[in-house]
Structure formats: C-alpha cells, structure tokens
Amino acid sequence: NGEFVVKEVKKSIVKSHALPPFTTSTMQQDASNKLNMTSPMIMSVAQHLYEGIETPKGHLALVTYIRTDSVRVSQEAQDEARKFITEKFGKEYVPAKPNFYKSKNNSQDAHEAIRPIDITVTPESLKGVLDKNHYNLYKLIYDRFLASQMADAVYNQDKVTVENSGYAFKTSGKTVKFKGFTAV
C-alpha cells in the first residue's frame, strides 16, 4: 500500500567475451544440450567430419582432430578467421589483438582446439550435402570457433533499486550496444 520510490539508478557498460573453441568434452556437452545427441552419436558424427565426407567437389575433411583438451589455435587459423570476419562482418568485429585462450594446466597440448579446417567452408555451403546431424554439429563447431576469434559484445546495463514500506526491490537489465561475437 506504500509508495514506490526509485532510490538508485546505476548505468554502466559491460563487455562479454566469447567462449574458447571446443575441446572434446566441451563439444560433447554443448552438442548434448543444444542438439539433443548422445555422446556416442556426437563422437561418431565428429569422426566423420574429421575423416571427411564426399561432396560434389570431392572428399573433404571439415574439422581438425576431435580428441583434444587444448583450446590453442594455430596462428594460420587465427589469421584466416580474422580475414574472414573482416570480410563478412566488418573490421570493427575483429579484436585489436587476436583472442588467446588458456588450456587447463593438466591438458596435453599436442593438438589444437576443435575447429573448421577451412573457415571459408561455411555450414550454409554444405546444406544439402550433409545430413541433419552432421550439418548441426559442423555448424556448432564452426560458429563456436568463429565467435571465439571475434571482438567482445558490449552492453548498456541499468541497475535500479526501488523502495516501498522499508523493502528494497532491485532489478537490472541490459541492451546491446555492439553485437561483437554474438553476431554469429
């Protein structure tokens, strides 16, 4: 029955950084959650993408080695991704310095993260060539890698505190200022 009074409004700008490219375990978790696939199915499809599939242009391997716990990305792959992002999204979507991610201390770094072998082979270019599961997993791997090489997303954030009858109610919200990696 009391009167609501806005006690405080805080405005800020917050950034969100992209997740690293996939390791075997993060690929399995994400594919399980987003694609509703079982672990054996995920690994079987991933193996096919690694070994290659038949396309109108011949046999084509699509992803790097799928059994890795490293999030390292080769310099060549980073350079190609940065060039592709500039062409497709614009130079403001390319971070000033390439994004590097740290692997866990106990990880073996023999193989780099799971990523597309050729960033110019987009999931859209393989529609009709790949079946549903292969397409969806390739798109998941492709999008995660591409986003991992892009600039941060930037948001305007508001936090508001409203009081009534001795009780404080807090709420917050944010709006997109710059899409950054979320453009993927």
mmCIF file with all atom_site columns, C-alpha atoms in Angstrom:
data_model
loop_
_atom_site.group_PDB
_atom_site.id
_atom_site.type_symbol
_atom_site.label_atom_id
_atom_site.label_alt_id
_atom_site.label_comp_id
_atom_site.label_asym_id
_atom_site.label_entity_id
_atom_site.label_seq_id
_atom_site.pdbx_PDB_ins_code
_atom_site.Cartn_x
_atom_site.Cartn_y
_atom_site.Cartn_z
_atom_site.occupancy
_atom_site.B_iso_or_equiv
_atom_site.pdbx_formal_charge
_atom_site.auth_seq_id
_atom_site.auth_comp_id
_atom_site.auth_asym_id
_atom_site.auth_atom_id
_atom_site.pdbx_PDB_model_num
ATOM 1   C CA . ASN A 1 1   ? 0.000  0.000   0.000   1.00 0.00 ? 1   ASN A CA 1
ATOM 2   C CA . GLY A 1 2   ? 3.030  2.276   0.261   1.00 0.00 ? 2   GLY A CA 1
ATOM 3   C CA . GLU A 1 3   ? 4.603  4.469   -2.341  1.00 0.00 ? 3   GLU A CA 1
ATOM 4   C CA . PHE A 1 4   ? 7.314  3.097   -4.653  1.00 0.00 ? 4   PHE A CA 1
ATOM 5   C CA . VAL A 1 5   ? 10.361 5.368   -4.734  1.00 0.00 ? 5   VAL A CA 1
ATOM 6   C CA . VAL A 1 6   ? 13.306 4.949   -7.071  1.00 0.00 ? 6   VAL A CA 1
ATOM 7   C CA . LYS A 1 7   ? 16.296 5.135   -4.733  1.00 0.00 ? 7   LYS A CA 1
ATOM 8   C CA . GLU A 1 8   ? 19.147 4.397   -7.096  1.00 0.00 ? 8   GLU A CA 1
ATOM 9   C CA . VAL A 1 9   ? 19.824 4.009   -10.822 1.00 0.00 ? 9   VAL A CA 1
ATOM 10  C CA . LYS A 1 10  ? 23.253 2.778   -11.910 1.00 0.00 ? 10  LYS A CA 1
ATOM 11  C CA . LYS A 1 11  ? 24.156 2.860   -15.582 1.00 0.00 ? 11  LYS A CA 1
ATOM 12  C CA . SER A 1 12  ? 27.226 1.081   -16.833 1.00 0.00 ? 12  SER A CA 1
ATOM 13  C CA . ILE A 1 13  ? 28.757 -0.523  -19.873 1.00 0.00 ? 13  ILE A CA 1
ATOM 14  C CA . VAL A 1 14  ? 29.654 -4.201  -19.628 1.00 0.00 ? 14  VAL A CA 1
ATOM 15  C CA . LYS A 1 15  ? 31.538 -6.459  -22.013 1.00 0.00 ? 15  LYS A CA 1
ATOM 16  C CA . SER A 1 16  ? 31.080 -10.129 -22.691 1.00 0.00 ? 16  SER A CA 1
ATOM 17  C CA . HIS A 1 17  ? 33.908 -12.263 -24.060 1.00 0.00 ? 17  HIS A CA 1
ATOM 18  C CA . ALA A 1 18  ? 33.341 -15.230 -26.371 1.00 0.00 ? 18  ALA A CA 1
ATOM 19  C CA . LEU A 1 19  ? 33.867 -18.761 -25.134 1.00 0.00 ? 19  LEU A CA 1
ATOM 20  C CA . PRO A 1 20  ? 37.003 -20.569 -26.319 1.00 0.00 ? 20  PRO A CA 1
ATOM 21  C CA . PRO A 1 21  ? 36.838 -23.009 -29.230 1.00 0.00 ? 21  PRO A CA 1
ATOM 22  C CA . PHE A 1 22  ? 35.791 -26.548 -28.392 1.00 0.00 ? 22  PHE A CA 1
ATOM 23  C CA . THR A 1 23  ? 37.723 -29.270 -26.636 1.00 0.00 ? 23  THR A CA 1
ATOM 24  C CA . THR A 1 24  ? 36.355 -32.810 -26.845 1.00 0.00 ? 24  THR A CA 1
ATOM 25  C CA . SER A 1 25  ? 34.456 -32.528 -23.567 1.00 0.00 ? 25  SER A CA 1
ATOM 26  C CA . THR A 1 26  ? 33.000 -29.044 -24.213 1.00 0.00 ? 26  THR A CA 1
ATOM 27  C CA . MET A 1 27  ? 31.898 -30.143 -27.696 1.00 0.00 ? 27  MET A CA 1
ATOM 28  C CA . GLN A 1 28  ? 30.129 -33.164 -26.202 1.00 0.00 ? 28  GLN A CA 1
ATOM 29  C CA . GLN A 1 29  ? 28.409 -31.055 -23.520 1.00 0.00 ? 29  GLN A CA 1
ATOM 30  C CA . ASP A 1 30  ? 27.251 -28.373 -25.957 1.00 0.00 ? 30  ASP A CA 1
ATOM 31  C CA . ALA A 1 31  ? 26.090 -30.843 -28.614 1.00 0.00 ? 31  ALA A CA 1
ATOM 32  C CA . SER A 1 32  ? 24.248 -32.872 -25.987 1.00 0.00 ? 32  SER A CA 1
ATOM 33  C CA . ASN A 1 33  ? 22.492 -29.771 -24.627 1.00 0.00 ? 33  ASN A CA 1
ATOM 34  C CA . LYS A 1 34  ? 21.776 -27.971 -27.892 1.00 0.00 ? 34  LYS A CA 1
ATOM 35  C CA . LEU A 1 35  ? 21.397 -30.816 -30.387 1.00 0.00 ? 35  LEU A CA 1
ATOM 36  C CA . ASN A 1 36  ? 19.985 -33.492 -28.092 1.00 0.00 ? 36  ASN A CA 1
ATOM 37  C CA . MET A 1 37  ? 22.565 -36.025 -29.267 1.00 0.00 ? 37  MET A CA 1
ATOM 38  C CA . THR A 1 38  ? 24.125 -38.823 -27.195 1.00 0.00 ? 38  THR A CA 1
ATOM 39  C CA . SER A 1 39  ? 27.889 -38.894 -26.587 1.00 0.00 ? 39  SER A CA 1
ATOM 40  C CA . PRO A 1 40  ? 28.484 -41.917 -28.863 1.00 0.00 ? 40  PRO A CA 1
ATOM 41  C CA . MET A 1 41  ? 26.446 -40.238 -31.616 1.00 0.00 ? 41  MET A CA 1
ATOM 42  C CA . ILE A 1 42  ? 28.350 -36.958 -31.195 1.00 0.00 ? 42  ILE A CA 1
ATOM 43  C CA . MET A 1 43  ? 31.727 -38.693 -31.423 1.00 0.00 ? 43  MET A CA 1
ATOM 44  C CA . SER A 1 44  ? 30.659 -40.765 -34.422 1.00 0.00 ? 44  SER A CA 1
ATOM 45  C CA . VAL A 1 45  ? 29.455 -37.689 -36.327 1.00 0.00 ? 45  VAL A CA 1
ATOM 46  C CA . ALA A 1 46  ? 32.544 -35.715 -35.277 1.00 0.00 ? 46  ALA A CA 1
ATOM 47  C CA . GLN A 1 47  ? 34.760 -38.569 -36.515 1.00 0.00 ? 47  GLN A CA 1
ATOM 48  C CA . HIS A 1 48  ? 33.045 -38.407 -39.915 1.00 0.00 ? 48  HIS A CA 1
ATOM 49  C CA . LEU A 1 49  ? 33.595 -34.636 -40.063 1.00 0.00 ? 49  LEU A CA 1
ATOM 50  C CA . TYR A 1 50  ? 37.271 -35.190 -39.191 1.00 0.00 ? 50  TYR A CA 1
ATOM 51  C CA . GLU A 1 51  ? 37.835 -38.046 -41.657 1.00 0.00 ? 51  GLU A CA 1
ATOM 52  C CA . GLY A 1 52  ? 35.949 -36.217 -44.378 1.00 0.00 ? 52  GLY A CA 1
ATOM 53  C CA . ILE A 1 53  ? 32.796 -36.551 -46.388 1.00 0.00 ? 53  ILE A CA 1
ATOM 54  C CA . GLU A 1 54  ? 32.029 -36.840 -50.067 1.00 0.00 ? 54  GLU A CA 1
ATOM 55  C CA . THR A 1 55  ? 30.998 -33.548 -51.667 1.00 0.00 ? 55  THR A CA 1
ATOM 56  C CA . PRO A 1 56  ? 30.387 -32.508 -55.265 1.00 0.00 ? 56  PRO A CA 1
ATOM 57  C CA . LYS A 1 57  ? 33.970 -31.169 -55.146 1.00 0.00 ? 57  LYS A CA 1
ATOM 58  C CA . GLY A 1 58  ? 35.396 -34.477 -53.894 1.00 0.00 ? 58  GLY A CA 1
ATOM 59  C CA . HIS A 1 59  ? 36.372 -35.825 -50.476 1.00 0.00 ? 59  HIS A CA 1
ATOM 60  C CA . LEU A 1 60  ? 36.538 -33.006 -47.924 1.00 0.00 ? 60  LEU A CA 1
ATOM 61  C CA . ALA A 1 61  ? 37.744 -33.146 -44.307 1.00 0.00 ? 61  ALA A CA 1
ATOM 62  C CA . LEU A 1 62  ? 35.896 -30.455 -42.349 1.00 0.00 ? 62  LEU A CA 1
ATOM 63  C CA . VAL A 1 63  ? 37.289 -30.256 -38.795 1.00 0.00 ? 63  VAL A CA 1
ATOM 64  C CA . THR A 1 64  ? 40.604 -30.648 -37.007 1.00 0.00 ? 64  THR A CA 1
ATOM 65  C CA . TYR A 1 65  ? 41.381 -33.610 -34.743 1.00 0.00 ? 65  TYR A CA 1
ATOM 66  C CA . ILE A 1 66  ? 38.409 -34.205 -32.416 1.00 0.00 ? 66  ILE A CA 1
ATOM 67  C CA . ARG A 1 67  ? 40.177 -35.710 -29.402 1.00 0.00 ? 67  ARG A CA 1
ATOM 68  C CA . THR A 1 68  ? 41.837 -32.805 -27.658 1.00 0.00 ? 68  THR A CA 1
ATOM 69  C CA . ASP A 1 69  ? 41.709 -30.929 -24.398 1.00 0.00 ? 69  ASP A CA 1
ATOM 70  C CA . SER A 1 70  ? 43.529 -27.884 -25.765 1.00 0.00 ? 70  SER A CA 1
ATOM 71  C CA . VAL A 1 71  ? 41.929 -24.545 -26.682 1.00 0.00 ? 71  VAL A CA 1
ATOM 72  C CA . ARG A 1 72  ? 45.033 -23.430 -28.595 1.00 0.00 ? 72  ARG A CA 1
ATOM 73  C CA . VAL A 1 73  ? 44.508 -22.169 -32.156 1.00 0.00 ? 73  VAL A CA 1
ATOM 74  C CA . SER A 1 74  ? 47.242 -22.020 -34.790 1.00 0.00 ? 74  SER A CA 1
ATOM 75  C CA . GLN A 1 75  ? 48.453 -18.622 -35.983 1.00 0.00 ? 75  GLN A CA 1
ATOM 76  C CA . GLU A 1 76  ? 47.410 -19.519 -39.541 1.00 0.00 ? 76  GLU A CA 1
ATOM 77  C CA . ALA A 1 77  ? 43.849 -20.362 -38.448 1.00 0.00 ? 77  ALA A CA 1
ATOM 78  C CA . GLN A 1 78  ? 43.636 -17.109 -36.456 1.00 0.00 ? 78  GLN A CA 1
ATOM 79  C CA . ASP A 1 79  ? 44.835 -15.077 -39.421 1.00 0.00 ? 79  ASP A CA 1
ATOM 80  C CA . GLU A 1 80  ? 42.319 -16.735 -41.759 1.00 0.00 ? 80  GLU A CA 1
ATOM 81  C CA . ALA A 1 81  ? 39.498 -16.220 -39.249 1.00 0.00 ? 81  ALA A CA 1
ATOM 82  C CA . ARG A 1 82  ? 40.372 -12.529 -38.794 1.00 0.00 ? 82  ARG A CA 1
ATOM 83  C CA . LYS A 1 83  ? 40.388 -12.014 -42.571 1.00 0.00 ? 83  LYS A CA 1
ATOM 84  C CA . PHE A 1 84  ? 37.039 -13.829 -42.936 1.00 0.00 ? 84  PHE A CA 1
ATOM 85  C CA . ILE A 1 85  ? 35.444 -11.855 -40.069 1.00 0.00 ? 85  ILE A CA 1
ATOM 86  C CA . THR A 1 86  ? 36.601 -8.557  -41.627 1.00 0.00 ? 86  THR A CA 1
ATOM 87  C CA . GLU A 1 87  ? 35.064 -9.512  -44.979 1.00 0.00 ? 87  GLU A CA 1
ATOM 88  C CA . LYS A 1 88  ? 31.799 -10.888 -43.591 1.00 0.00 ? 88  LYS A CA 1
ATOM 89  C CA . PHE A 1 89  ? 31.095 -8.618  -40.587 1.00 0.00 ? 89  PHE A CA 1
ATOM 90  C CA . GLY A 1 90  ? 33.442 -5.628  -40.864 1.00 0.00 ? 90  GLY A CA 1
ATOM 91  C CA . LYS A 1 91  ? 36.729 -4.648  -39.244 1.00 0.00 ? 91  LYS A CA 1
ATOM 92  C CA . GLU A 1 92  ? 35.048 -3.464  -36.028 1.00 0.00 ? 92  GLU A CA 1
ATOM 93  C CA . TYR A 1 93  ? 34.239 -7.141  -35.321 1.00 0.00 ? 93  TYR A CA 1
ATOM 94  C CA . VAL A 1 94  ? 37.936 -8.086  -35.311 1.00 0.00 ? 94  VAL A CA 1
ATOM 95  C CA . PRO A 1 95  ? 39.642 -7.538  -31.931 1.00 0.00 ? 95  PRO A CA 1
ATOM 96  C CA . ALA A 1 96  ? 42.729 -5.281  -31.888 1.00 0.00 ? 96  ALA A CA 1
ATOM 97  C CA . LYS A 1 97  ? 44.808 -8.269  -30.727 1.00 0.00 ? 97  LYS A CA 1
ATOM 98  C CA . PRO A 1 98  ? 43.906 -11.899 -31.531 1.00 0.00 ? 98  PRO A CA 1
ATOM 99  C CA . ASN A 1 99  ? 41.974 -13.726 -28.806 1.00 0.00 ? 99  ASN A CA 1
ATOM 100 C CA . PHE A 1 100 ? 44.043 -16.310 -26.949 1.00 0.00 ? 100 PHE A CA 1
ATOM 101 C CA . TYR A 1 101 ? 42.620 -18.833 -24.523 1.00 0.00 ? 101 TYR A CA 1
ATOM 102 C CA . LYS A 1 102 ? 44.440 -20.785 -21.841 1.00 0.00 ? 102 LYS A CA 1
ATOM 103 C CA . SER A 1 103 ? 44.124 -24.532 -21.594 1.00 0.00 ? 103 SER A CA 1
ATOM 104 C CA . LYS A 1 104 ? 43.897 -26.162 -18.201 1.00 0.00 ? 104 LYS A CA 1
ATOM 105 C CA . ASN A 1 105 ? 47.269 -26.866 -16.586 1.00 0.00 ? 105 ASN A CA 1
ATOM 106 C CA . ASN A 1 106 ? 46.911 -30.640 -16.870 1.00 0.00 ? 106 ASN A CA 1
ATOM 107 C CA . SER A 1 107 ? 45.862 -30.604 -20.543 1.00 0.00 ? 107 SER A CA 1
ATOM 108 C CA . GLN A 1 108 ? 48.010 -32.135 -23.237 1.00 0.00 ? 108 GLN A CA 1
ATOM 109 C CA . ASP A 1 109 ? 48.682 -29.608 -25.971 1.00 0.00 ? 109 ASP A CA 1
ATOM 110 C CA . ALA A 1 110 ? 49.587 -31.981 -28.813 1.00 0.00 ? 110 ALA A CA 1
ATOM 111 C CA . HIS A 1 111 ? 46.552 -30.964 -30.884 1.00 0.00 ? 111 HIS A CA 1
ATOM 112 C CA . GLU A 1 112 ? 44.870 -27.608 -31.205 1.00 0.00 ? 112 GLU A CA 1
ATOM 113 C CA . ALA A 1 113 ? 41.216 -26.923 -30.397 1.00 0.00 ? 113 ALA A CA 1
ATOM 114 C CA . ILE A 1 114 ? 38.434 -28.427 -32.491 1.00 0.00 ? 114 ILE A CA 1
ATOM 115 C CA . ARG A 1 115 ? 37.777 -26.003 -35.340 1.00 0.00 ? 115 ARG A CA 1
ATOM 116 C CA . PRO A 1 116 ? 36.882 -25.925 -39.032 1.00 0.00 ? 116 PRO A CA 1
ATOM 117 C CA . ILE A 1 117 ? 39.863 -26.740 -41.251 1.00 0.00 ? 117 ILE A CA 1
ATOM 118 C CA . ASP A 1 118 ? 38.815 -24.069 -43.763 1.00 0.00 ? 118 ASP A CA 1
ATOM 119 C CA . ILE A 1 119 ? 36.806 -21.110 -42.416 1.00 0.00 ? 119 ILE A CA 1
ATOM 120 C CA . THR A 1 120 ? 35.535 -20.339 -45.928 1.00 0.00 ? 120 THR A CA 1
ATOM 121 C CA . VAL A 1 121 ? 33.645 -23.673 -45.982 1.00 0.00 ? 121 VAL A CA 1
ATOM 122 C CA . THR A 1 122 ? 30.573 -22.332 -44.225 1.00 0.00 ? 122 THR A CA 1
ATOM 123 C CA . PRO A 1 123 ? 27.806 -24.535 -42.855 1.00 0.00 ? 123 PRO A CA 1
ATOM 124 C CA . GLU A 1 124 ? 25.421 -22.871 -45.322 1.00 0.00 ? 124 GLU A CA 1
ATOM 125 C CA . SER A 1 125 ? 27.618 -24.008 -48.233 1.00 0.00 ? 125 SER A CA 1
ATOM 126 C CA . LEU A 1 126 ? 27.147 -27.617 -47.056 1.00 0.00 ? 126 LEU A CA 1
ATOM 127 C CA . LYS A 1 127 ? 23.347 -27.582 -46.791 1.00 0.00 ? 127 LYS A CA 1
ATOM 128 C CA . GLY A 1 128 ? 22.080 -30.441 -48.883 1.00 0.00 ? 128 GLY A CA 1
ATOM 129 C CA . VAL A 1 129 ? 25.499 -32.148 -48.723 1.00 0.00 ? 129 VAL A CA 1
ATOM 130 C CA . LEU A 1 130 ? 25.447 -33.026 -45.020 1.00 0.00 ? 130 LEU A CA 1
ATOM 131 C CA . ASP A 1 131 ? 22.616 -34.833 -43.247 1.00 0.00 ? 131 ASP A CA 1
ATOM 132 C CA . LYS A 1 132 ? 20.918 -33.115 -40.286 1.00 0.00 ? 132 LYS A CA 1
ATOM 133 C CA . ASN A 1 133 ? 23.256 -34.380 -37.526 1.00 0.00 ? 133 ASN A CA 1
ATOM 134 C CA . HIS A 1 134 ? 26.441 -33.714 -39.493 1.00 0.00 ? 134 HIS A CA 1
ATOM 135 C CA . TYR A 1 135 ? 25.242 -30.247 -40.509 1.00 0.00 ? 135 TYR A CA 1
ATOM 136 C CA . ASN A 1 136 ? 24.180 -29.308 -36.962 1.00 0.00 ? 136 ASN A CA 1
ATOM 137 C CA . LEU A 1 137 ? 27.434 -30.470 -35.350 1.00 0.00 ? 137 LEU A CA 1
ATOM 138 C CA . TYR A 1 138 ? 29.558 -28.786 -38.033 1.00 0.00 ? 138 TYR A CA 1
ATOM 139 C CA . LYS A 1 139 ? 27.589 -25.549 -37.572 1.00 0.00 ? 139 LYS A CA 1
ATOM 140 C CA . LEU A 1 140 ? 28.072 -25.760 -33.788 1.00 0.00 ? 140 LEU A CA 1
ATOM 141 C CA . ILE A 1 141 ? 31.850 -26.230 -34.163 1.00 0.00 ? 141 ILE A CA 1
ATOM 142 C CA . TYR A 1 142 ? 32.089 -23.590 -36.898 1.00 0.00 ? 142 TYR A CA 1
ATOM 143 C CA . ASP A 1 143 ? 30.087 -20.933 -35.040 1.00 0.00 ? 143 ASP A CA 1
ATOM 144 C CA . ARG A 1 144 ? 31.912 -21.517 -31.740 1.00 0.00 ? 144 ARG A CA 1
ATOM 145 C CA . PHE A 1 145 ? 35.312 -21.150 -33.416 1.00 0.00 ? 145 PHE A CA 1
ATOM 146 C CA . LEU A 1 146 ? 34.309 -18.083 -35.432 1.00 0.00 ? 146 LEU A CA 1
ATOM 147 C CA . ALA A 1 147 ? 32.827 -16.370 -32.358 1.00 0.00 ? 147 ALA A CA 1
ATOM 148 C CA . SER A 1 148 ? 35.966 -17.190 -30.335 1.00 0.00 ? 148 SER A CA 1
ATOM 149 C CA . GLN A 1 149 ? 38.010 -15.052 -32.732 1.00 0.00 ? 149 GLN A CA 1
ATOM 150 C CA . MET A 1 150 ? 35.681 -12.022 -32.691 1.00 0.00 ? 150 MET A CA 1
ATOM 151 C CA . ALA A 1 151 ? 35.517 -8.822  -30.651 1.00 0.00 ? 151 ALA A CA 1
ATOM 152 C CA . ASP A 1 152 ? 33.687 -8.647  -27.317 1.00 0.00 ? 152 ASP A CA 1
ATOM 153 C CA . ALA A 1 153 ? 29.969 -7.924  -27.204 1.00 0.00 ? 153 ALA A CA 1
ATOM 154 C CA . VAL A 1 154 ? 29.212 -4.629  -25.445 1.00 0.00 ? 154 VAL A CA 1
ATOM 155 C CA . TYR A 1 155 ? 26.029 -3.884  -23.467 1.00 0.00 ? 155 TYR A CA 1
ATOM 156 C CA . ASN A 1 156 ? 24.439 -0.875  -21.759 1.00 0.00 ? 156 ASN A CA 1
ATOM 157 C CA . GLN A 1 157 ? 23.446 -2.117  -18.309 1.00 0.00 ? 157 GLN A CA 1
ATOM 158 C CA . ASP A 1 158 ? 21.000 -0.494  -15.902 1.00 0.00 ? 158 ASP A CA 1
ATOM 159 C CA . LYS A 1 159 ? 20.555 -1.455  -12.242 1.00 0.00 ? 159 LYS A CA 1
ATOM 160 C CA . VAL A 1 160 ? 17.601 0.060   -10.429 1.00 0.00 ? 160 VAL A CA 1
ATOM 161 C CA . THR A 1 161 ? 16.712 -0.026  -6.721  1.00 0.00 ? 161 THR A CA 1
ATOM 162 C CA . VAL A 1 162 ? 13.118 0.827   -5.767  1.00 0.00 ? 162 VAL A CA 1
ATOM 163 C CA . GLU A 1 163 ? 11.912 1.064   -2.146  1.00 0.00 ? 163 GLU A CA 1
ATOM 164 C CA . ASN A 1 164 ? 8.448  0.702   -0.662  1.00 0.00 ? 164 ASN A CA 1
ATOM 165 C CA . SER A 1 165 ? 7.446  0.406   3.002   1.00 0.00 ? 165 SER A CA 1
ATOM 166 C CA . GLY A 1 166 ? 11.009 -0.358  4.108   1.00 0.00 ? 166 GLY A CA 1
ATOM 167 C CA . TYR A 1 167 ? 11.607 -3.022  1.455   1.00 0.00 ? 167 TYR A CA 1
ATOM 168 C CA . ALA A 1 168 ? 14.109 -2.654  -1.378  1.00 0.00 ? 168 ALA A CA 1
ATOM 169 C CA . PHE A 1 169 ? 13.438 -4.171  -4.802  1.00 0.00 ? 169 PHE A CA 1
ATOM 170 C CA . LYS A 1 170 ? 16.335 -4.492  -7.209  1.00 0.00 ? 170 LYS A CA 1
ATOM 171 C CA . THR A 1 171 ? 16.237 -5.186  -10.896 1.00 0.00 ? 171 THR A CA 1
ATOM 172 C CA . SER A 1 172 ? 18.683 -4.985  -13.751 1.00 0.00 ? 172 SER A CA 1
ATOM 173 C CA . GLY A 1 173 ? 18.656 -5.228  -17.482 1.00 0.00 ? 173 GLY A CA 1
ATOM 174 C CA . LYS A 1 174 ? 20.914 -4.738  -20.425 1.00 0.00 ? 174 LYS A CA 1
ATOM 175 C CA . THR A 1 175 ? 20.608 -3.776  -24.050 1.00 0.00 ? 175 THR A CA 1
ATOM 176 C CA . VAL A 1 176 ? 23.035 -4.456  -26.874 1.00 0.00 ? 176 VAL A CA 1
ATOM 177 C CA . LYS A 1 177 ? 25.367 -1.604  -27.707 1.00 0.00 ? 177 LYS A CA 1
ATOM 178 C CA . PHE A 1 178 ? 27.650 -3.643  -30.036 1.00 0.00 ? 178 PHE A CA 1
ATOM 179 C CA . LYS A 1 179 ? 26.927 -7.235  -31.058 1.00 0.00 ? 179 LYS A CA 1
ATOM 180 C CA . GLY A 1 180 ? 30.542 -8.354  -31.306 1.00 0.00 ? 180 GLY A CA 1
ATOM 181 C CA . PHE A 1 181 ? 30.841 -12.165 -31.289 1.00 0.00 ? 181 PHE A CA 1
ATOM 182 C CA . THR A 1 182 ? 27.073 -12.561 -30.738 1.00 0.00 ? 182 THR A CA 1
ATOM 183 C CA . ALA A 1 183 ? 26.576 -11.575 -34.389 1.00 0.00 ? 183 ALA A CA 1
ATOM 184 C CA . VAL A 1 184 ? 27.459 -15.201 -35.169 1.00 0.00 ? 184 VAL A CA 1
#
